[in-house]
Coordinates of C-alpha atoms in Angstrom, one line a residue:
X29 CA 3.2 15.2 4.9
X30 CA 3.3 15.2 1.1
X31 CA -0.4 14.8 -0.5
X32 CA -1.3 12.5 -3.4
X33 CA -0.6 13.6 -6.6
X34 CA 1.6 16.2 -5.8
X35 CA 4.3 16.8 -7.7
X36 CA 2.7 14.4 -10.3
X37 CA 4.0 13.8 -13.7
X38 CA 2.1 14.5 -16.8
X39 CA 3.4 10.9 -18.4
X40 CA 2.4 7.9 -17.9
X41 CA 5.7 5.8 -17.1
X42 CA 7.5 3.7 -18.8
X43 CA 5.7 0.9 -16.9
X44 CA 1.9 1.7 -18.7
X45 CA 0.9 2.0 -15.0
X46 CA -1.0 4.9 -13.9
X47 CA 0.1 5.0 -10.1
X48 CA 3.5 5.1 -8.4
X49 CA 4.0 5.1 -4.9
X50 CA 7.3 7.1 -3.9
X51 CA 9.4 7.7 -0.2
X52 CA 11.6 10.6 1.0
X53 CA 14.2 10.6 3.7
X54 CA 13.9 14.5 2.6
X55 CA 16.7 14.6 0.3
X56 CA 14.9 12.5 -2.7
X57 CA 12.0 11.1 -3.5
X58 CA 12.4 7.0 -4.4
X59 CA 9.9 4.6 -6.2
X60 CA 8.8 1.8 -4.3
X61 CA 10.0 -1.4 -5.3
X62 CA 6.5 -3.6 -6.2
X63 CA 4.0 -0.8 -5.2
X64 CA 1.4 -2.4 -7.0
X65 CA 1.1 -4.4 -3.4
X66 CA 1.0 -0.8 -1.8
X67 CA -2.3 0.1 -4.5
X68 CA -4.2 -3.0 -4.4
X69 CA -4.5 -2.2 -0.2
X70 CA -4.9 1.4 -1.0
X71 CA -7.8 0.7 -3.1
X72 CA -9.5 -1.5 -0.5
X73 CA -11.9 1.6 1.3
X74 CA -11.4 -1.2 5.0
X75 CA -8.1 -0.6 4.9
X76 CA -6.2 2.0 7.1
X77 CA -2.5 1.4 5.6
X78 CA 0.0 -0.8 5.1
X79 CA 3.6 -2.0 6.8
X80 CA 5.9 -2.6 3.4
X81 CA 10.1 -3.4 4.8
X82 CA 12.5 -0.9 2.9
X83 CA 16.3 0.1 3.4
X84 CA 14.8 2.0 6.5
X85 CA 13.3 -1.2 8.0
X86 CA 9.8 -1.6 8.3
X87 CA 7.3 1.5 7.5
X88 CA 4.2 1.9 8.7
X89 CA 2.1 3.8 5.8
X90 CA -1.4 5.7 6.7
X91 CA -3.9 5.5 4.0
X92 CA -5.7 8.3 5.5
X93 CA -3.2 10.8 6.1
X94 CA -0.7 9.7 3.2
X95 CA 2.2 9.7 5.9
X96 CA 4.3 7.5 7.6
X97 CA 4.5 6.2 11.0
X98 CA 8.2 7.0 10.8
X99 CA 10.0 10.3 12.1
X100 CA 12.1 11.8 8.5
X101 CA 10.2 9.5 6.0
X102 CA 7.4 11.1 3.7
X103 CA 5.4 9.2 0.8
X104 CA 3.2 10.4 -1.9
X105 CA 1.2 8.6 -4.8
X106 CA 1.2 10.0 -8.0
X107 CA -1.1 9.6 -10.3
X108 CA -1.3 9.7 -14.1
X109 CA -4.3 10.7 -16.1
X110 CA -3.7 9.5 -19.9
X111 CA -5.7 11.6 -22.3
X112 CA -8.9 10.8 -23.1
X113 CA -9.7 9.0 -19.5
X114 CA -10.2 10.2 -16.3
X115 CA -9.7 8.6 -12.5
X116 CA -11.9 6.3 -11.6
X117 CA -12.6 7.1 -7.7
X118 CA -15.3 5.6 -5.1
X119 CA -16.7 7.6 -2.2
X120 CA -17.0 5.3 0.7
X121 CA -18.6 5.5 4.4
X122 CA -18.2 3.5 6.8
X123 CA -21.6 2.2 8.6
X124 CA -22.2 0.2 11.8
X125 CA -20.7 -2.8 10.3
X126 CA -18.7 -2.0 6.7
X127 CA -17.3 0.7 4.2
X128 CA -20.2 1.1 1.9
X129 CA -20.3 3.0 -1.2
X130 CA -22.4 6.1 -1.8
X131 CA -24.8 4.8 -4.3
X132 CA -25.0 1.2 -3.5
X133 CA -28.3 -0.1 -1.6
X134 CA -27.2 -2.0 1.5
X135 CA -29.8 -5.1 2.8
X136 CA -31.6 -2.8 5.0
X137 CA -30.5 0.7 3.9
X138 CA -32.3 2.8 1.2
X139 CA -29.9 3.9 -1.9
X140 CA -28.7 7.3 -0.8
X141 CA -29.0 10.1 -3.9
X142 CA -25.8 10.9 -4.7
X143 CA -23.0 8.5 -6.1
X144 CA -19.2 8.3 -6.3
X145 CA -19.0 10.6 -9.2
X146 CA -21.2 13.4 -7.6
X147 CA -19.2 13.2 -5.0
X148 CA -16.1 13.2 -6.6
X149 CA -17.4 16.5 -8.7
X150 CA -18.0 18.4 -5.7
X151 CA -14.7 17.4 -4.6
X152 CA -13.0 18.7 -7.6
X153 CA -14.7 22.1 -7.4
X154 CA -13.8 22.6 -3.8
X155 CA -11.4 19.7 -1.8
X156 CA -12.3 21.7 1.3
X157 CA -15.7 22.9 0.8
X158 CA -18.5 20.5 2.6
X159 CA -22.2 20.0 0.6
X160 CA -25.6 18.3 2.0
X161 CA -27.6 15.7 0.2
X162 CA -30.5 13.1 1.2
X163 CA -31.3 9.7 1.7
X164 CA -35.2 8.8 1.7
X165 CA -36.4 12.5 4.2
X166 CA -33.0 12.3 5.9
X167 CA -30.5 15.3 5.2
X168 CA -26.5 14.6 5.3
X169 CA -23.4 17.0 5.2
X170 CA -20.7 15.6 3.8
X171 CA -17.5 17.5 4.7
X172 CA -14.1 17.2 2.9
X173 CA -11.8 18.8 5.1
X174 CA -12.7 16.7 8.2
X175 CA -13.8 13.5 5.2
X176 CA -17.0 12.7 7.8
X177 CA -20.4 13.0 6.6
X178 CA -23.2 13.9 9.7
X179 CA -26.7 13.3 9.8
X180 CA -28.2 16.9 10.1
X181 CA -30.8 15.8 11.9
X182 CA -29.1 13.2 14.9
X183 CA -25.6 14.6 14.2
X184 CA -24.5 10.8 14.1
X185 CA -20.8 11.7 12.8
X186 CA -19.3 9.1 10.1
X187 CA -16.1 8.9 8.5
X188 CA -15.3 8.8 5.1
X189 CA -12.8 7.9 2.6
X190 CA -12.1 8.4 -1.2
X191 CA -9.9 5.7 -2.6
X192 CA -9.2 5.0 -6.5
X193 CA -10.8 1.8 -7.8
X194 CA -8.0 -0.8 -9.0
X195 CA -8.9 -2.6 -12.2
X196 CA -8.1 -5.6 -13.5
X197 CA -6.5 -3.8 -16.9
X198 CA -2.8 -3.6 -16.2
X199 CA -3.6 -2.6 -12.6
X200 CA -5.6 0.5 -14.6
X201 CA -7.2 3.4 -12.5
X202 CA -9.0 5.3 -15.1
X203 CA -11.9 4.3 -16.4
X204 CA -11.8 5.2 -20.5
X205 CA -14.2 8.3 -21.7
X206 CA -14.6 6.8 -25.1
X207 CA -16.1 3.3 -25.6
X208 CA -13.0 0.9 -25.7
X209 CA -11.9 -0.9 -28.9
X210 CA -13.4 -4.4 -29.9
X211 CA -9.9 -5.8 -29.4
X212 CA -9.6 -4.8 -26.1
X213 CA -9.1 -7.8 -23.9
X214 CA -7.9 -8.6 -20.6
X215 CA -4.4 -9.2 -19.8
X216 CA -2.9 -12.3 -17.7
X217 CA -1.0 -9.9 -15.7
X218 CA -2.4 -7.8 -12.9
X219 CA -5.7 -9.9 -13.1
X220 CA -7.3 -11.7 -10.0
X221 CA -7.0 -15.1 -8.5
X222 CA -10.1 -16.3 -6.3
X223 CA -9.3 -18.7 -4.3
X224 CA -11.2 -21.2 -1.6
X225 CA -9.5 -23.2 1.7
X226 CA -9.9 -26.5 0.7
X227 CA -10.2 -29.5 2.9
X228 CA -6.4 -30.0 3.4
X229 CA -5.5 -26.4 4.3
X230 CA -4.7 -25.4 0.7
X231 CA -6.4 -22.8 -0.9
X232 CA -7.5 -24.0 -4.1
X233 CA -8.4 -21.3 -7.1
X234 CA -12.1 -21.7 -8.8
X235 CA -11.9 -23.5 -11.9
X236 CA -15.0 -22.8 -14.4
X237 CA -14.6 -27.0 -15.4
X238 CA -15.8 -27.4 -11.3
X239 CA -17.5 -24.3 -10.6
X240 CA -20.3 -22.3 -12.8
X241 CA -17.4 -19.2 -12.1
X242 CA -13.8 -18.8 -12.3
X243 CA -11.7 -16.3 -11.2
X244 CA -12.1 -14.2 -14.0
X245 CA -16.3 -14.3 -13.8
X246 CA -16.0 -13.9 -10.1
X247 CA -14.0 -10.6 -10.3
X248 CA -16.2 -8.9 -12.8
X249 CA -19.1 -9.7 -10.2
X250 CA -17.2 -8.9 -7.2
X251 CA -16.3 -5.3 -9.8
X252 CA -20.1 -4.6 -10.3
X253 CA -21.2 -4.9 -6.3
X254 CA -18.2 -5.3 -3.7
X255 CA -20.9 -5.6 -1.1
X256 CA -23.1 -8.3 -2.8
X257 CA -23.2 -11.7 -3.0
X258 CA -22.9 -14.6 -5.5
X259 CA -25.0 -18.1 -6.3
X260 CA -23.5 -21.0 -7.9
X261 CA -23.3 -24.7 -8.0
X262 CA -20.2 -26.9 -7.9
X263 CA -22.1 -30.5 -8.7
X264 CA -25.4 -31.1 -6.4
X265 CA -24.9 -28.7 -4.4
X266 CA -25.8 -24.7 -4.1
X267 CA -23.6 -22.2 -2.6
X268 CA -23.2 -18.4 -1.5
X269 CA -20.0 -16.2 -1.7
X270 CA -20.2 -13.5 0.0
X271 CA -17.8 -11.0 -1.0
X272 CA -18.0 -8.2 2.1
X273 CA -17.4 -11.2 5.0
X274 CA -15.5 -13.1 2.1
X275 CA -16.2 -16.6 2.7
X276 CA -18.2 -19.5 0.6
X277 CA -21.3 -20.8 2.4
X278 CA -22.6 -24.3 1.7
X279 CA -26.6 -23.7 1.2
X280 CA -27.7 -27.2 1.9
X281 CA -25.8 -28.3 4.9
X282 CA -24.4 -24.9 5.6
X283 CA -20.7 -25.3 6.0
X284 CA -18.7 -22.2 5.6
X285 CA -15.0 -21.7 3.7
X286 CA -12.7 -19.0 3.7
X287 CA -12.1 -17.2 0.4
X288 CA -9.5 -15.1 -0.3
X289 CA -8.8 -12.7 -3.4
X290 CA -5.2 -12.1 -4.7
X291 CA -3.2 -10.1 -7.5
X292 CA -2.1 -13.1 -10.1
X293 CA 1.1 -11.2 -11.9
X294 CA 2.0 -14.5 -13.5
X295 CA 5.8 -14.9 -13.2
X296 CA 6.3 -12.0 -10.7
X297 CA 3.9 -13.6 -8.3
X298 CA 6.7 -15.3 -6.7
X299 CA 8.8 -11.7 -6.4
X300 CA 6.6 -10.0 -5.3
X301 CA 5.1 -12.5 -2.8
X302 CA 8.5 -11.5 -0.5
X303 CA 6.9 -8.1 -0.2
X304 CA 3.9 -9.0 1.7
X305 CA 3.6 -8.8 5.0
X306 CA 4.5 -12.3 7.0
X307 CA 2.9 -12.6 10.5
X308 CA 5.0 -14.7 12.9
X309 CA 5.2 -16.1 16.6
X310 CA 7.9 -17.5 19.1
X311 CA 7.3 -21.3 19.2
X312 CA 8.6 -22.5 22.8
X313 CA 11.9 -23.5 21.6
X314 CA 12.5 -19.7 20.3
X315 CA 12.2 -20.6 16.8
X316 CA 10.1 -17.6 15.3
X317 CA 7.2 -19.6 12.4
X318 CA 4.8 -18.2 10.2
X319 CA 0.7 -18.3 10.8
X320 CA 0.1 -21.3 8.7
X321 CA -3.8 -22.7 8.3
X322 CA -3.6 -26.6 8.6
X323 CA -0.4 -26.1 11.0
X324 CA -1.4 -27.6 14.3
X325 CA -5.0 -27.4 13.1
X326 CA -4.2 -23.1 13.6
X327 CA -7.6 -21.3 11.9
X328 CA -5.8 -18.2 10.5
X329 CA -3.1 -17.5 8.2
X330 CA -0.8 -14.6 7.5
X331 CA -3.0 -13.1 5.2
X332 CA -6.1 -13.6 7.3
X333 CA -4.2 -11.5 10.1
X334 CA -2.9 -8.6 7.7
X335 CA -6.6 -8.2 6.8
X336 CA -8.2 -8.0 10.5
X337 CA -4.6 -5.8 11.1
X338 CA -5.5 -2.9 8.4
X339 CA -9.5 -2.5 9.3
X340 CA -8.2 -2.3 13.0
X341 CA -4.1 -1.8 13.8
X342 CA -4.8 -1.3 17.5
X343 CA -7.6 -4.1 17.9
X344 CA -7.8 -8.0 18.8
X345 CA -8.0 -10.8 16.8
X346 CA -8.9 -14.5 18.6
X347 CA -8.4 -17.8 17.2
X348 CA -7.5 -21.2 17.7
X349 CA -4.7 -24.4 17.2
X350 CA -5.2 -27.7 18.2
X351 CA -7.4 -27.2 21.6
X352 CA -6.5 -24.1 22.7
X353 CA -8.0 -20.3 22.3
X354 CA -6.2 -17.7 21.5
X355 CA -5.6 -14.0 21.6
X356 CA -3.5 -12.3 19.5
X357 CA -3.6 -8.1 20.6
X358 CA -1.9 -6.3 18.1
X359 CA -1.4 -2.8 20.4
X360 CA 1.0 -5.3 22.1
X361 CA 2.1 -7.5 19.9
X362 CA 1.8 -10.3 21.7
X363 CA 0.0 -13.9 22.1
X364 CA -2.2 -15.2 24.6
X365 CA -3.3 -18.5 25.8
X366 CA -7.0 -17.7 26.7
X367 CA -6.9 -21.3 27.8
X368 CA -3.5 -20.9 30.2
X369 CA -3.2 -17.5 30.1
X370 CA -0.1 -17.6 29.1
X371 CA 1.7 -14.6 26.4
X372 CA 4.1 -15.2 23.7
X373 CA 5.6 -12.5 21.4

């Protein structure tokens, strides 16, 4: 298993990007073609890893280990620290319900003492060492060689994860020491698209002439608070986004949307759209088709799977299409009719 940043250049490549994501079949190490995919998963704290197809076939990548589910393959990130900046990195553990950031105050947590940055200094004295701090007259040891964090007093055992924080700056990691120039302004590429399903089963991007927020406002919201929420108004009525369950609630009448946020890279959108992961299933004449919202009234899509798939490879995920229930048990690979009982691939 080769770590992150080992082996890391002292440039920044060619690219401007501070991150590359590399593989080894132990004779060479390769970049990975469109790793920015590879990053903006990485940088998610739910997500346990990613399946990206290469010359190998498919390959399983583990977040949390940095390896690969596949026997003679090894990957690495390396990372790039331009002078002047340092790597902006968020401490995250995961509660009964969500990955939560040290720092933040969740709706019926207190705020615990220490943040990201503390964290990450302890780290950087000692990656294997272990330190205790408090929230309200609880005591915690956070330990880095085992990344859990126990509660000295229950011993409740948590796990924990560091992951870099993606920008929306040319897919930046590093957050600047020195107060950026007035000119500095946000480019089209890399930036997020915020999008909502829409009534016909297309998802349809907020547009600040419709909304009180476009994409643009609702990143640097989503940026401050991952874990909070946002109020706005689209005409008469009021609604809720909620970024952790990431849907749009209808305060009135309360109807509920599914939102989804994506990498907009302009003109290499449709390149690099090939590299995400498609979730399919044997229709009855053996014809394998692609999740699909809005096809035969089905109430996930591709994406919506790959989400569920990361926070749990090994779990189950139900649904439904036209009438029917479904179960779709990705230990298996298989789906079932909860209705019939019946199991497709």
């Amino acid at each position: 298993m080769d770590n992150e940043d080992e082996g890391g250049f002292q440039e920044t490549p060619v690219s401007g990007k501070h991150y590359e994501w590399q593989l080894s079949d132990g004779h060479q190490w390769l970049k990975i073609d469109n790793d920015h995919v590879i990053e903006t998963h990485y940088c998610q704290p739910g997500a346990k890893g990613i399946t990206i197809n290469t010359s190998h076939g498919p390959v399983f990548i583990d977040f949390d280990k940095l390896q690969t589910h596949n026997t003679g393959l090894n990957v690495h990130r390396l990372s790039f620290v331009p002078q002047g900046q340092t790597q902006d990195v968020g401490w995250y553990f995961r509660d009964d319900q969500l990955w939560r950031e040290y720092g933040s105050q969740g709706s019926t947590m207190l705020s615990s003492s220490i943040s990201s940055r503390d964290i990450e200094h302890q780290f950087t004295l000692n990656p294997q060492g272990a330190f205790t701090f408090t929230v309200g007259s609880t005591s915690y040891r956070l330990d880095f060689s085992t990344m859990t964090q126990t509660n000295c007093i229950t011993g409740l055992c948590r796990n924990v994860r560091r992951r870099p924080k993606f920008t929306s700056s040319t897919g930046s990691l590093y957050s600047t020491l020195v107060l950026p120039s007035a000119s500095s302004s946000q480019p089209a590429d890399g930036s997020y698209k915020w999008e909502f399903m829409g009534d016909e089963g297309e998802w349809t991007e907020y547009q600040a002439h419709i909304c009180s927020f476009d994409s643009t406002a609702i990143e640097t919201q989503y940026q401050l608070n991952p874990q909070g929420q946002l109020h706005f108004k689209i005409k008469r009525y009021s609604y809720t986004l909620d970024f952790p369950r990431m849907c749009q609630v209808n305060n009135q009448i309360g109807t509920t949307r599914t939102v989804r946020r994506t990498l907009n890279y302009g003109n290499q959108q449709n390149s690099s759209s090939s590299t995400m992961p498609r979730w399919q299933f044997q229709d009855i004449g053996g014809i394998w088709k692609d999740y699909s919202k809005g096809y035969r009234h089905c109430s996930i899509s591709s994406q919506d799977i790959e989400l569920q798939y990361q926070q749990n490879p090994s779990g189950i995920m139900k649904f439904t299409a036209k009438n029917f229930s479904y179960e779709l048990d990705f230990s298996a690979m298989t789906q079932r009719n909860l209705s019939t009982c019946t199991a497709s691939q």
